[in-house]
Coordinates of C-alpha atoms in Angstrom, one line a residue:
X1 CA 12.3 46.9 -23.3
X2 CA 14.4 44.8 -21.0
X3 CA 16.1 42.8 -23.7
X4 CA 19.5 42.6 -22.2
X5 CA 21.3 43.1 -18.9
X6 CA 25.0 43.2 -18.0
X7 CA 25.7 40.6 -15.4
X8 CA 27.8 41.7 -12.5
X9 CA 27.2 38.8 -10.2
X10 CA 29.9 36.2 -9.4
X11 CA 27.3 33.5 -9.7
X12 CA 26.4 30.5 -11.8
X13 CA 24.0 30.7 -14.6
X14 CA 23.6 28.3 -17.5
X15 CA 25.1 26.6 -20.5
X16 CA 25.1 25.0 -23.9
X17 CA 23.8 22.6 -26.5
X18 CA 25.4 20.5 -29.3
X19 CA 28.1 22.0 -31.4
X20 CA 27.6 23.4 -35.0
X21 CA 29.3 22.4 -38.2
X22 CA 32.1 24.2 -39.9
X23 CA 32.0 26.3 -43.0
X24 CA 35.6 27.2 -43.8
X25 CA 36.8 30.0 -46.1
X26 CA 35.2 32.5 -48.4
X27 CA 35.2 35.5 -46.1
X28 CA 38.9 36.5 -46.1
X29 CA 38.7 38.8 -49.1
X30 CA 35.6 40.5 -47.6
X31 CA 37.4 41.1 -44.4
X32 CA 40.5 42.4 -46.0
X33 CA 38.5 44.8 -48.2
X34 CA 36.6 46.2 -45.3
X35 CA 39.6 47.9 -43.8
X36 CA 42.5 50.1 -44.9
X37 CA 44.9 48.0 -42.8
X38 CA 47.9 46.2 -44.5
X39 CA 47.1 42.9 -46.2
X40 CA 46.7 40.3 -43.5
X41 CA 47.7 37.1 -45.5
X42 CA 44.8 35.3 -43.8
X43 CA 44.7 32.4 -46.3
X44 CA 48.4 31.8 -46.1
X45 CA 48.1 31.5 -42.3
X46 CA 45.3 29.0 -42.3
X47 CA 46.0 25.3 -41.7
X48 CA 44.6 22.3 -43.5
X49 CA 41.1 21.1 -42.5
X50 CA 41.3 19.2 -39.3
X51 CA 44.9 20.1 -38.5
X52 CA 46.0 21.8 -35.3
X53 CA 45.2 25.5 -35.4
X54 CA 47.9 28.0 -36.0
X55 CA 47.7 31.6 -34.8
X56 CA 47.2 34.4 -37.3
X57 CA 50.3 36.7 -37.6
X58 CA 49.7 40.0 -36.0
X59 CA 50.9 43.3 -37.5
X60 CA 54.3 44.5 -36.5
X61 CA 54.1 47.0 -33.6
X62 CA 50.4 46.3 -33.0
X63 CA 48.7 47.5 -29.9
X64 CA 45.0 47.2 -29.1
X65 CA 42.2 49.1 -27.5
X66 CA 39.4 47.0 -26.0
X67 CA 35.9 48.2 -24.9
X68 CA 34.5 46.3 -21.9
X69 CA 31.9 47.0 -19.2
X70 CA 33.0 47.8 -15.7
X71 CA 31.3 44.7 -14.3
X72 CA 33.3 42.4 -16.5
X73 CA 36.6 44.2 -16.2
X74 CA 38.3 41.7 -13.9
X75 CA 38.3 39.0 -16.6
X76 CA 39.4 41.3 -19.4
X77 CA 42.4 42.6 -17.4
X78 CA 43.4 39.0 -16.4
X79 CA 43.1 37.6 -19.9
X80 CA 44.9 40.6 -21.5
X81 CA 47.8 40.2 -19.1
X82 CA 48.2 36.6 -20.3
X83 CA 47.8 37.7 -23.9
X84 CA 50.5 40.4 -23.6
X85 CA 52.9 38.1 -21.9
X86 CA 52.5 35.6 -24.7
X87 CA 52.4 37.8 -27.8
X88 CA 54.0 41.1 -26.6
X89 CA 51.0 43.1 -27.8
X90 CA 49.9 45.9 -25.4
X91 CA 46.2 46.1 -24.5
X92 CA 44.5 49.2 -23.3
X93 CA 40.9 49.4 -22.0
X94 CA 38.0 51.8 -22.1
X95 CA 34.8 51.1 -20.0
X96 CA 31.8 51.1 -22.3
X97 CA 28.6 49.2 -21.5
X98 CA 28.0 46.2 -23.7
X99 CA 24.6 47.4 -24.9
X100 CA 26.1 50.8 -25.8
X101 CA 29.1 49.7 -27.9
X102 CA 27.4 49.4 -31.3
X103 CA 25.9 52.9 -31.1
X104 CA 29.2 54.3 -30.1
X105 CA 31.0 52.4 -32.8
X106 CA 28.7 54.0 -35.4
X107 CA 30.5 57.3 -34.9
X108 CA 33.8 56.3 -33.4
X109 CA 34.6 53.6 -35.9
X110 CA 34.8 55.6 -39.1
X111 CA 36.5 58.4 -37.1
X112 CA 39.3 56.1 -36.1
X113 CA 38.4 56.4 -32.4
X114 CA 36.7 53.1 -31.8
X115 CA 38.2 50.1 -30.0
X116 CA 39.9 47.4 -32.0
X117 CA 38.0 44.8 -30.2
X118 CA 34.4 45.2 -29.0
X119 CA 31.9 43.1 -27.0
X120 CA 28.1 43.3 -27.3
X121 CA 25.0 41.2 -27.1
X122 CA 24.1 39.4 -30.3
X123 CA 20.8 41.2 -30.9
X124 CA 22.9 44.3 -31.9
X125 CA 24.8 42.3 -34.6
X126 CA 22.5 43.2 -37.5
X127 CA 22.9 46.9 -36.9
X128 CA 26.7 46.5 -36.7
X129 CA 26.9 44.4 -39.9
X130 CA 24.6 46.6 -42.0
X131 CA 26.6 49.6 -41.0
X132 CA 29.9 47.9 -41.9
X133 CA 31.3 48.1 -38.4
X134 CA 32.7 44.6 -37.8
X135 CA 34.8 42.1 -39.7
X136 CA 33.9 38.4 -40.2
X137 CA 35.4 35.8 -37.9
X138 CA 37.2 34.2 -40.8
X139 CA 40.6 32.9 -39.8
X140 CA 39.3 31.2 -36.7
X141 CA 35.9 30.3 -38.1
X142 CA 36.3 26.6 -38.0
X143 CA 37.6 26.6 -34.4
X144 CA 34.8 28.9 -33.2
X145 CA 32.1 26.9 -34.8
X146 CA 33.3 23.5 -33.6
X147 CA 34.1 24.6 -30.0
X148 CA 30.9 26.5 -29.1
X149 CA 27.2 25.8 -28.7
X150 CA 25.3 25.7 -31.9
X151 CA 22.8 28.2 -30.4
X152 CA 25.6 30.6 -29.7
X153 CA 27.2 30.2 -33.1
X154 CA 23.9 30.8 -34.9
X155 CA 23.3 33.9 -32.8
X156 CA 26.6 35.5 -33.8
X157 CA 26.1 34.7 -37.5
X158 CA 24.5 37.2 -39.8
X159 CA 23.3 36.5 -43.3
X160 CA 25.3 33.3 -43.3
X161 CA 28.5 34.8 -42.2
X162 CA 30.1 34.2 -38.8
X163 CA 31.2 37.5 -37.2
X164 CA 31.4 36.9 -33.4
X165 CA 33.8 35.0 -31.2
X166 CA 31.3 33.6 -28.7
X167 CA 32.1 34.3 -25.0
X168 CA 29.0 33.8 -22.8
X169 CA 25.3 33.0 -22.8
X170 CA 22.2 33.9 -20.8
X171 CA 18.5 33.3 -20.5
X172 CA 15.8 33.2 -17.9
X173 CA 14.2 30.3 -16.0
X174 CA 12.0 29.4 -13.1
X175 CA 13.0 30.3 -9.6
X176 CA 11.1 28.5 -6.8
X177 CA 11.2 29.0 -3.0
X178 CA 11.8 25.5 -1.6
X179 CA 10.1 26.5 1.7
X180 CA 6.9 27.1 -0.2
X181 CA 7.0 24.5 -3.0
X182 CA 9.4 21.5 -2.7
X183 CA 9.6 20.7 -6.4
X184 CA 9.3 22.8 -9.5
X185 CA 6.2 22.1 -11.6
X186 CA 6.8 20.5 -15.0
X187 CA 3.7 22.0 -16.7
X188 CA 1.8 25.3 -16.5
X189 CA -1.3 23.2 -15.7
X190 CA 0.5 22.1 -12.5
X191 CA 1.2 25.8 -11.8
X192 CA -2.5 26.5 -12.1
X193 CA -3.3 23.6 -9.7
X194 CA -0.8 24.8 -7.2
X195 CA -1.9 28.4 -7.4
X196 CA -5.5 27.5 -6.6
X197 CA -4.4 26.1 -3.2
X198 CA -1.7 28.7 -2.5
X199 CA -3.0 32.1 -3.8
X200 CA -4.4 34.6 -1.2
X201 CA -4.6 37.9 -3.1
X202 CA -5.6 39.9 0.1
X203 CA -2.3 38.9 1.6
X204 CA -0.3 39.3 -1.7
X205 CA 0.3 35.5 -1.9
X206 CA 0.8 34.2 -5.4
X207 CA 2.0 30.9 -6.8
X208 CA 3.8 32.5 -9.8
X209 CA 4.7 35.9 -11.2
X210 CA 6.6 37.1 -14.2
X211 CA 6.7 40.3 -16.1
X212 CA 3.6 39.4 -18.1
X213 CA 3.5 42.7 -20.1
X214 CA 7.1 42.3 -21.3
X215 CA 7.5 40.3 -24.5
X216 CA 11.0 39.3 -23.6
X217 CA 9.6 37.2 -20.7
X218 CA 6.3 36.2 -22.3
X219 CA 7.8 35.0 -25.6
X220 CA 7.5 31.3 -24.4
X221 CA 3.8 31.4 -25.1
X222 CA 4.5 32.2 -28.7
X223 CA 7.3 29.7 -28.9
X224 CA 4.9 26.7 -28.6
X225 CA 3.9 27.0 -32.2
X226 CA 5.1 30.3 -33.5
X227 CA 8.3 32.4 -33.9
X228 CA 9.3 36.0 -34.5
X229 CA 11.2 35.8 -37.8
X230 CA 12.0 32.7 -39.9
X231 CA 15.4 31.4 -40.9
X232 CA 16.9 31.5 -37.4
X233 CA 15.4 35.0 -36.9
X234 CA 17.0 36.5 -40.0
X235 CA 14.1 36.6 -42.5
X236 CA 12.1 39.7 -42.0
X237 CA 9.6 38.6 -44.7
X238 CA 8.6 35.5 -42.7
X239 CA 6.8 36.6 -39.5
X240 CA 5.5 33.8 -37.4
X241 CA 3.8 35.7 -34.6
X242 CA 0.3 34.9 -35.7
X243 CA 0.5 31.2 -36.7
X244 CA -2.1 28.8 -35.4
X245 CA 0.3 27.7 -32.6
X246 CA 1.1 31.2 -31.6
X247 CA -2.6 32.1 -31.3
X248 CA -3.2 29.0 -29.2
X249 CA -0.3 30.0 -26.9
X250 CA -1.6 33.5 -26.5
X251 CA -5.1 32.3 -25.7
X252 CA -3.6 30.1 -22.9
X253 CA -1.5 33.0 -21.7
X254 CA -4.7 35.1 -21.4
X255 CA -6.4 32.4 -19.4
X256 CA -3.8 32.6 -16.7
X257 CA -4.8 36.0 -15.4
X258 CA -7.9 34.5 -13.8
X259 CA -6.3 31.2 -12.8
X260 CA -3.0 32.2 -11.3
X261 CA -2.3 35.9 -11.4
X262 CA -5.3 38.3 -11.2
X263 CA -3.3 41.5 -11.6
X264 CA -3.0 43.9 -14.6
X265 CA 0.3 43.8 -16.4
X266 CA 1.2 47.3 -15.2
X267 CA 1.0 46.2 -11.6
X268 CA 3.8 43.6 -12.0
X269 CA 7.5 44.6 -12.2
X270 CA 10.9 43.4 -11.0
X271 CA 10.8 45.2 -7.6
X272 CA 7.4 43.9 -6.8
X273 CA 8.2 40.4 -7.6
X274 CA 11.5 40.5 -5.7
X275 CA 9.9 41.9 -2.6
X276 CA 7.2 39.2 -2.6
X277 CA 9.7 36.4 -3.3
X278 CA 12.0 37.5 -0.5
X279 CA 9.0 38.1 1.8
X280 CA 7.9 34.5 1.4
X281 CA 4.5 35.3 -0.3
X282 CA 5.6 34.4 -3.9
X283 CA 6.4 30.8 -4.5
X284 CA 7.8 31.1 -8.0
X285 CA 9.3 33.8 -10.2
X286 CA 10.4 33.7 -13.8
X287 CA 13.5 35.7 -14.0
X288 CA 17.1 35.9 -15.1
X289 CA 20.5 35.3 -13.5
X290 CA 20.8 39.0 -12.5
X291 CA 18.3 38.0 -9.7
X292 CA 20.4 35.4 -8.1
X293 CA 22.5 37.7 -5.9
X294 CA 19.4 39.4 -4.4
X295 CA 17.8 36.1 -3.5
X296 CA 21.0 34.6 -2.1
X297 CA 21.7 37.7 0.0
X298 CA 18.2 37.5 1.4
X299 CA 18.9 34.0 2.6
X300 CA 16.2 32.3 0.5
X301 CA 16.5 28.6 -0.1
X302 CA 15.7 28.6 -3.8
X303 CA 16.1 26.3 -6.8
X304 CA 16.2 27.1 -10.5
X305 CA 14.4 24.9 -13.0
X306 CA 13.3 25.0 -16.7
X307 CA 10.1 26.8 -17.5
X308 CA 7.0 24.7 -17.2
X309 CA 5.7 23.3 -20.5
X310 CA 2.8 25.1 -22.2
X311 CA -0.1 23.2 -23.9
X312 CA 2.1 20.1 -23.9
X313 CA 5.0 21.8 -25.7
X314 CA 8.4 22.8 -24.2
X315 CA 8.6 26.5 -23.4
X316 CA 11.4 28.1 -25.2
X317 CA 12.8 31.3 -23.7
X318 CA 14.6 34.1 -25.4
X319 CA 18.4 33.9 -25.0
X320 CA 21.3 36.2 -25.6
X321 CA 24.9 35.6 -26.5
X322 CA 27.8 38.0 -25.8
X323 CA 30.7 37.7 -28.2
X324 CA 33.9 39.6 -29.2
X325 CA 34.0 41.4 -32.5
X326 CA 36.7 43.0 -34.5
X327 CA 36.2 46.7 -35.5
X328 CA 36.4 46.9 -39.3
X329 CA 38.3 50.2 -39.0
X330 CA 41.0 48.7 -36.8
X331 CA 44.6 49.5 -37.8
X332 CA 45.6 46.1 -36.5
X333 CA 42.9 43.6 -37.7
X334 CA 45.1 40.5 -37.4
X335 CA 46.1 41.4 -33.8
X336 CA 42.5 42.1 -33.0
X337 CA 41.4 38.7 -34.5
X338 CA 44.1 37.0 -32.4
X339 CA 43.0 38.6 -29.2
X340 CA 39.3 37.9 -29.9
X341 CA 40.0 34.2 -30.4
X342 CA 42.5 34.0 -27.4
X343 CA 39.9 35.6 -25.1
X344 CA 37.2 33.2 -26.2
X345 CA 38.9 29.8 -25.9
X346 CA 37.8 27.1 -23.4
X347 CA 40.4 28.3 -21.0
X348 CA 39.4 31.9 -21.3
X349 CA 35.7 31.2 -20.8
X350 CA 36.5 29.1 -17.7
X351 CA 38.5 32.0 -16.3
X352 CA 35.6 34.4 -17.1
X353 CA 33.2 32.1 -15.2
X354 CA 35.6 32.0 -12.3
X355 CA 36.0 35.8 -12.1
X356 CA 32.6 37.1 -13.1
X357 CA 30.1 34.2 -13.2
X358 CA 29.6 34.5 -17.0
X359 CA 28.5 31.1 -18.3
X360 CA 30.6 29.7 -21.1
X361 CA 29.4 29.3 -24.7
X362 CA 32.2 26.8 -25.2
X363 CA 31.0 23.2 -25.1
X364 CA 33.9 21.7 -23.1
X365 CA 34.1 24.7 -20.7
X366 CA 30.3 24.4 -20.1
X367 CA 30.8 20.7 -19.2
X368 CA 33.6 21.4 -16.8
X369 CA 33.0 20.3 -13.2
X370 CA 33.4 23.8 -11.9
X371 CA 30.4 24.9 -14.0
X372 CA 28.3 21.7 -13.7
X373 CA 28.6 21.3 -10.0
X374 CA 25.8 23.6 -8.9
X375 CA 22.1 23.2 -8.9
X376 CA 21.5 26.7 -10.2
X377 CA 23.6 26.0 -13.3
X378 CA 21.6 22.9 -14.1
X379 CA 18.4 24.8 -14.2
X380 CA 19.7 27.4 -16.5
X381 CA 21.5 24.8 -18.5
X382 CA 18.3 22.9 -19.3
X383 CA 16.4 26.1 -20.2
X384 CA 19.2 27.4 -22.4
X385 CA 19.2 24.2 -24.3
X386 CA 15.6 24.8 -25.4
X387 CA 16.0 28.6 -25.8
X388 CA 15.7 30.8 -28.9
X389 CA 18.3 33.5 -29.5
X390 CA 16.7 36.9 -30.0
X391 CA 16.7 37.8 -33.7
X392 CA 19.7 40.0 -34.5
X393 CA 18.3 41.7 -37.7
X394 CA 17.5 45.5 -37.4
X395 CA 13.9 44.8 -38.0
X396 CA 13.6 43.2 -34.5
X397 CA 13.3 46.8 -33.3
X398 CA 9.9 46.9 -35.0
X399 CA 8.6 43.9 -33.1
X400 CA 8.7 44.9 -29.4
X401 CA 6.0 47.7 -29.3
X402 CA 3.3 46.1 -31.4
X403 CA 3.6 42.6 -29.9
X404 CA 3.9 44.0 -26.4
X405 CA 0.6 45.9 -26.9
X406 CA -1.0 42.7 -28.2
X407 CA 0.0 40.8 -25.1
X408 CA -1.2 43.6 -22.9
X409 CA -4.6 43.7 -24.7
X410 CA -5.2 40.0 -24.2
X411 CA -4.1 40.0 -20.6
X412 CA -5.7 43.2 -19.4
X413 CA -8.8 43.4 -21.6
X414 CA -9.4 39.9 -22.7
X415 CA -9.0 40.8 -26.4
X416 CA -9.3 37.9 -28.9
X417 CA -5.8 36.5 -29.3
X418 CA -6.0 36.1 -33.1
X419 CA -7.2 39.6 -33.6
X420 CA -4.5 41.0 -31.3
X421 CA -1.7 39.1 -33.1
X422 CA -3.0 39.8 -36.6
X423 CA -3.0 43.5 -35.7
X424 CA 0.5 43.3 -34.3
X425 CA 1.9 41.5 -37.3
X426 CA 0.4 44.1 -39.7
X427 CA 2.0 46.9 -37.8
X428 CA 5.3 45.1 -37.9
X429 CA 5.0 44.5 -41.7
X430 CA 4.1 48.2 -42.2
X431 CA 7.2 49.2 -40.1
X432 CA 9.5 46.8 -42.0
X433 CA 8.2 48.0 -45.4
X434 CA 8.5 51.6 -44.3
X435 CA 12.1 51.1 -43.3
X436 CA 12.8 49.4 -46.6
X437 CA 11.2 52.3 -48.6
X438 CA 13.1 54.9 -46.6
X439 CA 16.4 53.2 -47.6

């Protein structure tokens, strides 16, 4: 399942929404008990509510190992150099892909081989927390919550506890070839109307394509009245994939095969879409920021806009948030907290944007002229502001296959939407209950 991709493009993507509230205190004891490191005196280092932030006191002689992906190494090296110059703490690196870090930490953490500071997409957080691998973001909780997008903060919070230090965000949106369609459609009904005049299947001309069989990209049709899990994606008992609104959205989704894209789901993939878009026979493509480089290099004059509305409702896309986390087995948890915060501030996120193209989760950084001054950013910005972070609980792993099959049945075979979703939800419930029984 293409749930997450590491961005390596020095390009612009998208940004943030309103900030979240603060919930100070209460996690220090939990953090201290989760490691054998010396007492960190977190409470003594905190400042009064609303006062200027003070830094946590790092352990004497501390040095840190940081895991980071190859593509994002330029930023980490730059920010680490600043950090070492300021605090005298040596930073070493090991290249580990963001999506691989939690699995590696499962074995390396307890063995004392894991990095002190790790970075991974938020949908891996549930696994990391339930395995006891990461410490709460307690000392810098107030600052992280007030400085970053509410969507980002919620995504790196698990069971009411903030763990992550948000760093960057991503989602997908609507690419459109300006030579073929001057303005992006506001509704899917407009997409249907355009496709009727543009489509020429014999010559592979299509108004719009997306990976219709991939729930990551087709989630917007559920979002118009449904959801995956309740309570911001953290309540496995509350499954909203077969609500009345979700069923209506899936029915509309199924109708689009005949009206705009008469292909089976297995005949549509990233390479096919890219080839048609570059070749000038695909007017619009729903895709993520990892596509920007290919389209720019091909010389396409394209724009990026929010997804068209569905049945009169805004289309919410899945979004992902990358954040720093502190290894609960670190010998230097205070120094690791200090680096995680330092490398996630407004200034750090702007440097990351400059060096790698990663879009800030920080509200002020996202509003900076260097981020705002590009048309592509604006499109992703608007879409991110109506996005839904992928659920981070382990039970999300039980969703992809059943719901993907339901979408495929409706698209390819015309199966009744309610029946397909009811079947998928029952399979998800069975898997969730089976996992609970196994524990």
